[in-house]
Short mmCIF file of C-alpha atoms and ligand atoms in Angstrom, two decimals:
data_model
loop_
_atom_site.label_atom_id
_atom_site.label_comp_id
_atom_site.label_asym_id
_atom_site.label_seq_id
_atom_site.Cartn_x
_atom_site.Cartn_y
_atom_site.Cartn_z
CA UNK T 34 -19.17 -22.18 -5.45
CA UNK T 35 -16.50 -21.66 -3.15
CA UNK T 36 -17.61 -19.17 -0.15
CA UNK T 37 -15.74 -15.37 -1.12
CA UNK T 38 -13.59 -14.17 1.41
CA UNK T 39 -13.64 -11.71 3.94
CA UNK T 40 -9.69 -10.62 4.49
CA UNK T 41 -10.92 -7.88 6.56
CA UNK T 42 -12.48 -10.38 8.92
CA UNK T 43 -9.51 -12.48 9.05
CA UNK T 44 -7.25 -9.85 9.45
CA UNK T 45 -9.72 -8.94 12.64
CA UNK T 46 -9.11 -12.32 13.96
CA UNK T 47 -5.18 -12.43 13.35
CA UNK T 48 -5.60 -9.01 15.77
CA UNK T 49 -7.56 -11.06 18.27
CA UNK T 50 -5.02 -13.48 18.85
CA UNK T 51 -2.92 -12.39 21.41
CA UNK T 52 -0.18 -14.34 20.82
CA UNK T 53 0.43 -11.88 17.73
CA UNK T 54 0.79 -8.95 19.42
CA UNK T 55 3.71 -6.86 19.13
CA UNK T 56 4.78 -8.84 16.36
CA UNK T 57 6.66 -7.13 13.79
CA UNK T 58 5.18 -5.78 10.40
CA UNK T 59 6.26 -4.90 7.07
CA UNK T 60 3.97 -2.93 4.83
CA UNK T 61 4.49 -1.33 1.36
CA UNK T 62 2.72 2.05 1.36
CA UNK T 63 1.61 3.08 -1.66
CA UNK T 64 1.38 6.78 -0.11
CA UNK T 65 0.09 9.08 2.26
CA UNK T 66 -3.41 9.00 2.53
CA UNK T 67 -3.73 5.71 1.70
CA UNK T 68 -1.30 4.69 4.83
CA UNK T 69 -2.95 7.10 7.14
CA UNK T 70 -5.85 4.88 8.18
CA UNK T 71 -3.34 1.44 8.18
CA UNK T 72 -1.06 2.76 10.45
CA UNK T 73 -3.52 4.31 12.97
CA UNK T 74 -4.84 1.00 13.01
CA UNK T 75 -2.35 -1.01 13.29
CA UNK T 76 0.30 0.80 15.30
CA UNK T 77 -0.97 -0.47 18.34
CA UNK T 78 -0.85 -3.92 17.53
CA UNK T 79 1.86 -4.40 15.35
CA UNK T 80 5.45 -3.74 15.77
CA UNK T 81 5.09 -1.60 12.42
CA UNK T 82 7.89 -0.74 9.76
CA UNK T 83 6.84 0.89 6.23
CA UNK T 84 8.68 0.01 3.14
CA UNK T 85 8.13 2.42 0.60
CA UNK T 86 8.48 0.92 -2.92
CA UNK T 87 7.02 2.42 -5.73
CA UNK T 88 9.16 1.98 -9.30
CA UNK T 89 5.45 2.56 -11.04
CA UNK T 90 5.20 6.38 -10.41
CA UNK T 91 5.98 7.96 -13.11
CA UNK T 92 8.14 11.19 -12.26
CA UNK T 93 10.51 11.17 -9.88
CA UNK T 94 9.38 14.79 -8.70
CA UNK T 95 5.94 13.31 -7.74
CA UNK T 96 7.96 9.94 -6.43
CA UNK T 97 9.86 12.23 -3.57
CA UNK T 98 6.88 14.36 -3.18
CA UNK T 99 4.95 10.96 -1.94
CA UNK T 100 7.86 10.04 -0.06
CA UNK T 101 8.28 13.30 1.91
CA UNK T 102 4.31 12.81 2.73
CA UNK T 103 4.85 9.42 3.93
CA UNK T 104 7.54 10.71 6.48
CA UNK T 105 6.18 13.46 7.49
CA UNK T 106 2.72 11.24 8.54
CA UNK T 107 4.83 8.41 10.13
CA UNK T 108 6.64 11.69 12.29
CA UNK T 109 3.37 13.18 13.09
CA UNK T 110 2.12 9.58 14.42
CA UNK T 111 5.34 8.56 16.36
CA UNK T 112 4.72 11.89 18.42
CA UNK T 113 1.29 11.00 19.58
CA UNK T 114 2.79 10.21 22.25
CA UNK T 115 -0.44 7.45 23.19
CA UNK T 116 1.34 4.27 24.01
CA UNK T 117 1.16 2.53 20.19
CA UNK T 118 4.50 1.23 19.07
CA UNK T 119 6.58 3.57 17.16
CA UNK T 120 6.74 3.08 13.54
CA UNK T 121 9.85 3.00 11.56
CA UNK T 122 10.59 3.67 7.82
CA UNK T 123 13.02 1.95 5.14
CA UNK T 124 13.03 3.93 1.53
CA UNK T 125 13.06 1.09 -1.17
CA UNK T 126 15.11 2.13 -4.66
CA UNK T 127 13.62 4.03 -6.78
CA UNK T 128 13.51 1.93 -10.59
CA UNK T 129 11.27 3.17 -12.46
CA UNK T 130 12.97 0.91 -15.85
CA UNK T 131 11.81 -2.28 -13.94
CA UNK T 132 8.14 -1.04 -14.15
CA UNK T 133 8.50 -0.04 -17.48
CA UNK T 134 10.24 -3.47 -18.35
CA UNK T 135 7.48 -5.44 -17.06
CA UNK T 136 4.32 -3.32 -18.53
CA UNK T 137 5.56 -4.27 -21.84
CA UNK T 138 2.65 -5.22 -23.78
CA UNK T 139 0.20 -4.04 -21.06
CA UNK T 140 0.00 -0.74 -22.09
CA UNK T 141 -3.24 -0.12 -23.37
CA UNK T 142 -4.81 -2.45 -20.47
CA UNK T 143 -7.01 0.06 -18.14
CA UNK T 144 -7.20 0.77 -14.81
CA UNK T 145 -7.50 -2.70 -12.60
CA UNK T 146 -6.69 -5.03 -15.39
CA UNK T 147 -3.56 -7.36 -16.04
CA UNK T 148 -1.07 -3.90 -16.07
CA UNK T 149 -2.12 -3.43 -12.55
CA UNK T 150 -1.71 -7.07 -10.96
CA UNK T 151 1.75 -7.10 -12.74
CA UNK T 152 2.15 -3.88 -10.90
CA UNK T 153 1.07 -5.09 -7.43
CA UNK T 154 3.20 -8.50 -8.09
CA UNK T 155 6.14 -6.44 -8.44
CA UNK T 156 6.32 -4.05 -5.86
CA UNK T 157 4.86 -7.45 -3.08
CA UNK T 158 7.33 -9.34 -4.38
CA UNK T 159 10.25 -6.87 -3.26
CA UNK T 160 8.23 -6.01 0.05
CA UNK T 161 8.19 -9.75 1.00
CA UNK T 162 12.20 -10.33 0.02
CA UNK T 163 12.53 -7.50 2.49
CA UNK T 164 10.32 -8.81 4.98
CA UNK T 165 12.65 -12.11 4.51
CA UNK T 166 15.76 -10.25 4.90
CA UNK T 167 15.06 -8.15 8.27
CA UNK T 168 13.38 -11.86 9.21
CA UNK T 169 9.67 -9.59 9.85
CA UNK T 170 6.61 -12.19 10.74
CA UNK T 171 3.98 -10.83 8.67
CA UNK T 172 4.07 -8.74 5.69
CA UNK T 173 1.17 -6.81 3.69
CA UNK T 174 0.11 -3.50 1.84
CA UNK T 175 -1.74 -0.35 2.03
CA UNK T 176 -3.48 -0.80 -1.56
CA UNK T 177 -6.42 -2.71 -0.01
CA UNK T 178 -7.74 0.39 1.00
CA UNK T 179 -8.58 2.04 -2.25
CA UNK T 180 -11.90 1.21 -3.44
CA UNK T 181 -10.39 1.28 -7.20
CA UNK T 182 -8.23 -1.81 -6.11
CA UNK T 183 -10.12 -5.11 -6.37
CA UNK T 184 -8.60 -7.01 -2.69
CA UNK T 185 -9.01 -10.18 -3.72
CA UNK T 186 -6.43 -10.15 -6.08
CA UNK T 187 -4.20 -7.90 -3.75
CA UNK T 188 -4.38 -10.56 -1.44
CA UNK T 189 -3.93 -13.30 -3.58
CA UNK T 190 -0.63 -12.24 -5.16
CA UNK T 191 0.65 -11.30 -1.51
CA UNK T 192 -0.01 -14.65 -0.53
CA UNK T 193 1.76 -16.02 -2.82
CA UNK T 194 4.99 -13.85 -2.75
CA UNK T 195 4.57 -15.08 0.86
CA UNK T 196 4.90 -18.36 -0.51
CA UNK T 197 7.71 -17.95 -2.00
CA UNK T 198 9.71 -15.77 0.24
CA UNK T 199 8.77 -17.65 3.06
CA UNK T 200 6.97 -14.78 5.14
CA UNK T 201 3.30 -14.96 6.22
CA UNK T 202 1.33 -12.73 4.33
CA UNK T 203 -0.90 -10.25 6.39
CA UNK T 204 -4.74 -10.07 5.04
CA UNK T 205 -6.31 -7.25 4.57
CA UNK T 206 -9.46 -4.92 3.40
CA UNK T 207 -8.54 -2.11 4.48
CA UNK T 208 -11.19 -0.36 3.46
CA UNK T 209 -13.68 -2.11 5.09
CA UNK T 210 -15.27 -0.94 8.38
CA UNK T 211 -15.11 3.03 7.08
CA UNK T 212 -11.60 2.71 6.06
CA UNK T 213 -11.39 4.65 3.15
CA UNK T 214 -13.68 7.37 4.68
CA UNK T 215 -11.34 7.69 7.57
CA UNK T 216 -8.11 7.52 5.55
CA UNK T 217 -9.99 10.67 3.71
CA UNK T 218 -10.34 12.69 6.71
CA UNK T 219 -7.41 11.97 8.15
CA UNK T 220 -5.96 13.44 4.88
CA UNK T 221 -7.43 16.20 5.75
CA UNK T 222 -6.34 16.63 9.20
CA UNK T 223 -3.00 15.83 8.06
CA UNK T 224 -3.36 18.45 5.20
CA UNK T 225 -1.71 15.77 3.28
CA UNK T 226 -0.51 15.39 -0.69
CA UNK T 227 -3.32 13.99 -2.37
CA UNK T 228 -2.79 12.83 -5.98
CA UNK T 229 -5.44 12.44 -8.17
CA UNK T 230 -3.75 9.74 -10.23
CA UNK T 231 -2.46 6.05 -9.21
CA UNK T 232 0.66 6.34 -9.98
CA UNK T 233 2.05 5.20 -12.84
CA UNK T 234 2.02 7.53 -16.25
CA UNK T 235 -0.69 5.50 -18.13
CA UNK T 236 -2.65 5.61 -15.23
CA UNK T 237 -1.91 9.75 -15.21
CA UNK T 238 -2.94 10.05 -18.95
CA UNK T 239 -6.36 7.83 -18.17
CA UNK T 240 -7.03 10.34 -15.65
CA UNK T 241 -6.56 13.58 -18.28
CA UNK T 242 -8.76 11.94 -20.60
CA UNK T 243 -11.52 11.19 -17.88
CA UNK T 244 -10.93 14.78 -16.74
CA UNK T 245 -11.37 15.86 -20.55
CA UNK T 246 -14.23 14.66 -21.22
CA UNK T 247 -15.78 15.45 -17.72
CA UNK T 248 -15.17 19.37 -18.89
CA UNK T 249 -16.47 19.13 -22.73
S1 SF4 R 200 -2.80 2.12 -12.53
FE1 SF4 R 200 -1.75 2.03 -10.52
S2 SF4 R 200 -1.71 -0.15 -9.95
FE2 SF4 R 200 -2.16 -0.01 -12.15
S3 SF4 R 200 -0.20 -0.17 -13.18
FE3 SF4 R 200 -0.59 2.01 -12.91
S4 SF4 R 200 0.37 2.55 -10.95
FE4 SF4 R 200 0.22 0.31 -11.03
#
């Protein structure tokens, strides 16, 4: 059986490498919280720009409310004022129909099944035709750093939209080495938007039940 990989480990050795320092970065951030911990850590390696691309999330009220988050942390960073690169922003369209479109038939699928990979495929793909376009070196995502989100296949499907845009995917768990604990109290120091659903509405109506049957 083939050996599982560690993308957090090879990620680590990409950022030993000299030669790839202050190369420049394009990652789709899923949201606030989740980016907090990426960017801290990657800011001072990476020439970093976040592309936020979500057409999953299911009302556009919540969709700017993310966005607004995601600014406001990138501002807060870029004053730090500690040497790390400055990160920069692009706002990717928000289409909601296209995520509909495509979770035709994978409706009832849960949380981490084929609805979800269709769902990561879709918002990589666009990251990595934008990486292509502003001619980035590495692309990648924040969504390695939720512990609901399995990494291999993250990682898989980014490699192969890397394939096929012709951009070198970026591996990553970021959860790994206290990750997600640190993206959690940076959250808090942040005081930022923390939504207790993925994003999408299936995903929001999973949730209600869960919460449901928690309370009865
Ligand atoms: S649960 Fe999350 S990852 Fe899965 S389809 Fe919905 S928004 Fe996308």
């Amino acid at each position: 059986m083939a050996n599982k990989r560690n993308y957090q480990k090879e990620l680590d050795d990409l950022m030993a490498d000299s030669s790839n320092k202050g190369k420049r970065l394009l990652i789709h951030a899923c949201c606030a919280p989740c980016s907090s911990y990426c960017l801290l850590y990657l800011r001072s390696f990476f020439r970093v720009t976040v592309f936020y691309y979500n057409p999953n999330i299911t009302e556009e009220a919540e969709y700017r409310k993310r966005v607004e988050e995601e600014k406001r942390l990138i501002s807060e960073y870029n004053k730090l004022g500690d040497g790390a690169y400055e990160i920069f922003y692009i706002d990717g369209d928000y289409e909601p129909s296209k995520f509909y479109e495509a979770s035709k038939g994978l409706e009832k699928e849960p949380e981490g099944g084929k609805r979800c990979e269709m769902c990561f495929a879709l918002r990589l793909r666009r990251t990595g035709e934008v990486a292509r376009e502003g001619d980035f070196d590495f692309f990648t995502t924040t969504l390695t750093i939720s512990p609901l989100k399995n990494a291999e296949t993250l990682n898989k499907i980014g490699e192969c939209m890397g394939e096929l845009v012709g951009v070198r995917w970026l591996p990553s768990d970021f959860k790994k080495k206290g990750g997600y604990q640190q993206s959690i109290e940076l959250s808090k120091k942040y005081d930022l938007y923390r939504q207790d659903f993925c994003g999408c509405g299936f995903s929001k109506a999973e949730r209600a039940m869960a919460k449901e049957e928690i309370n009865r």
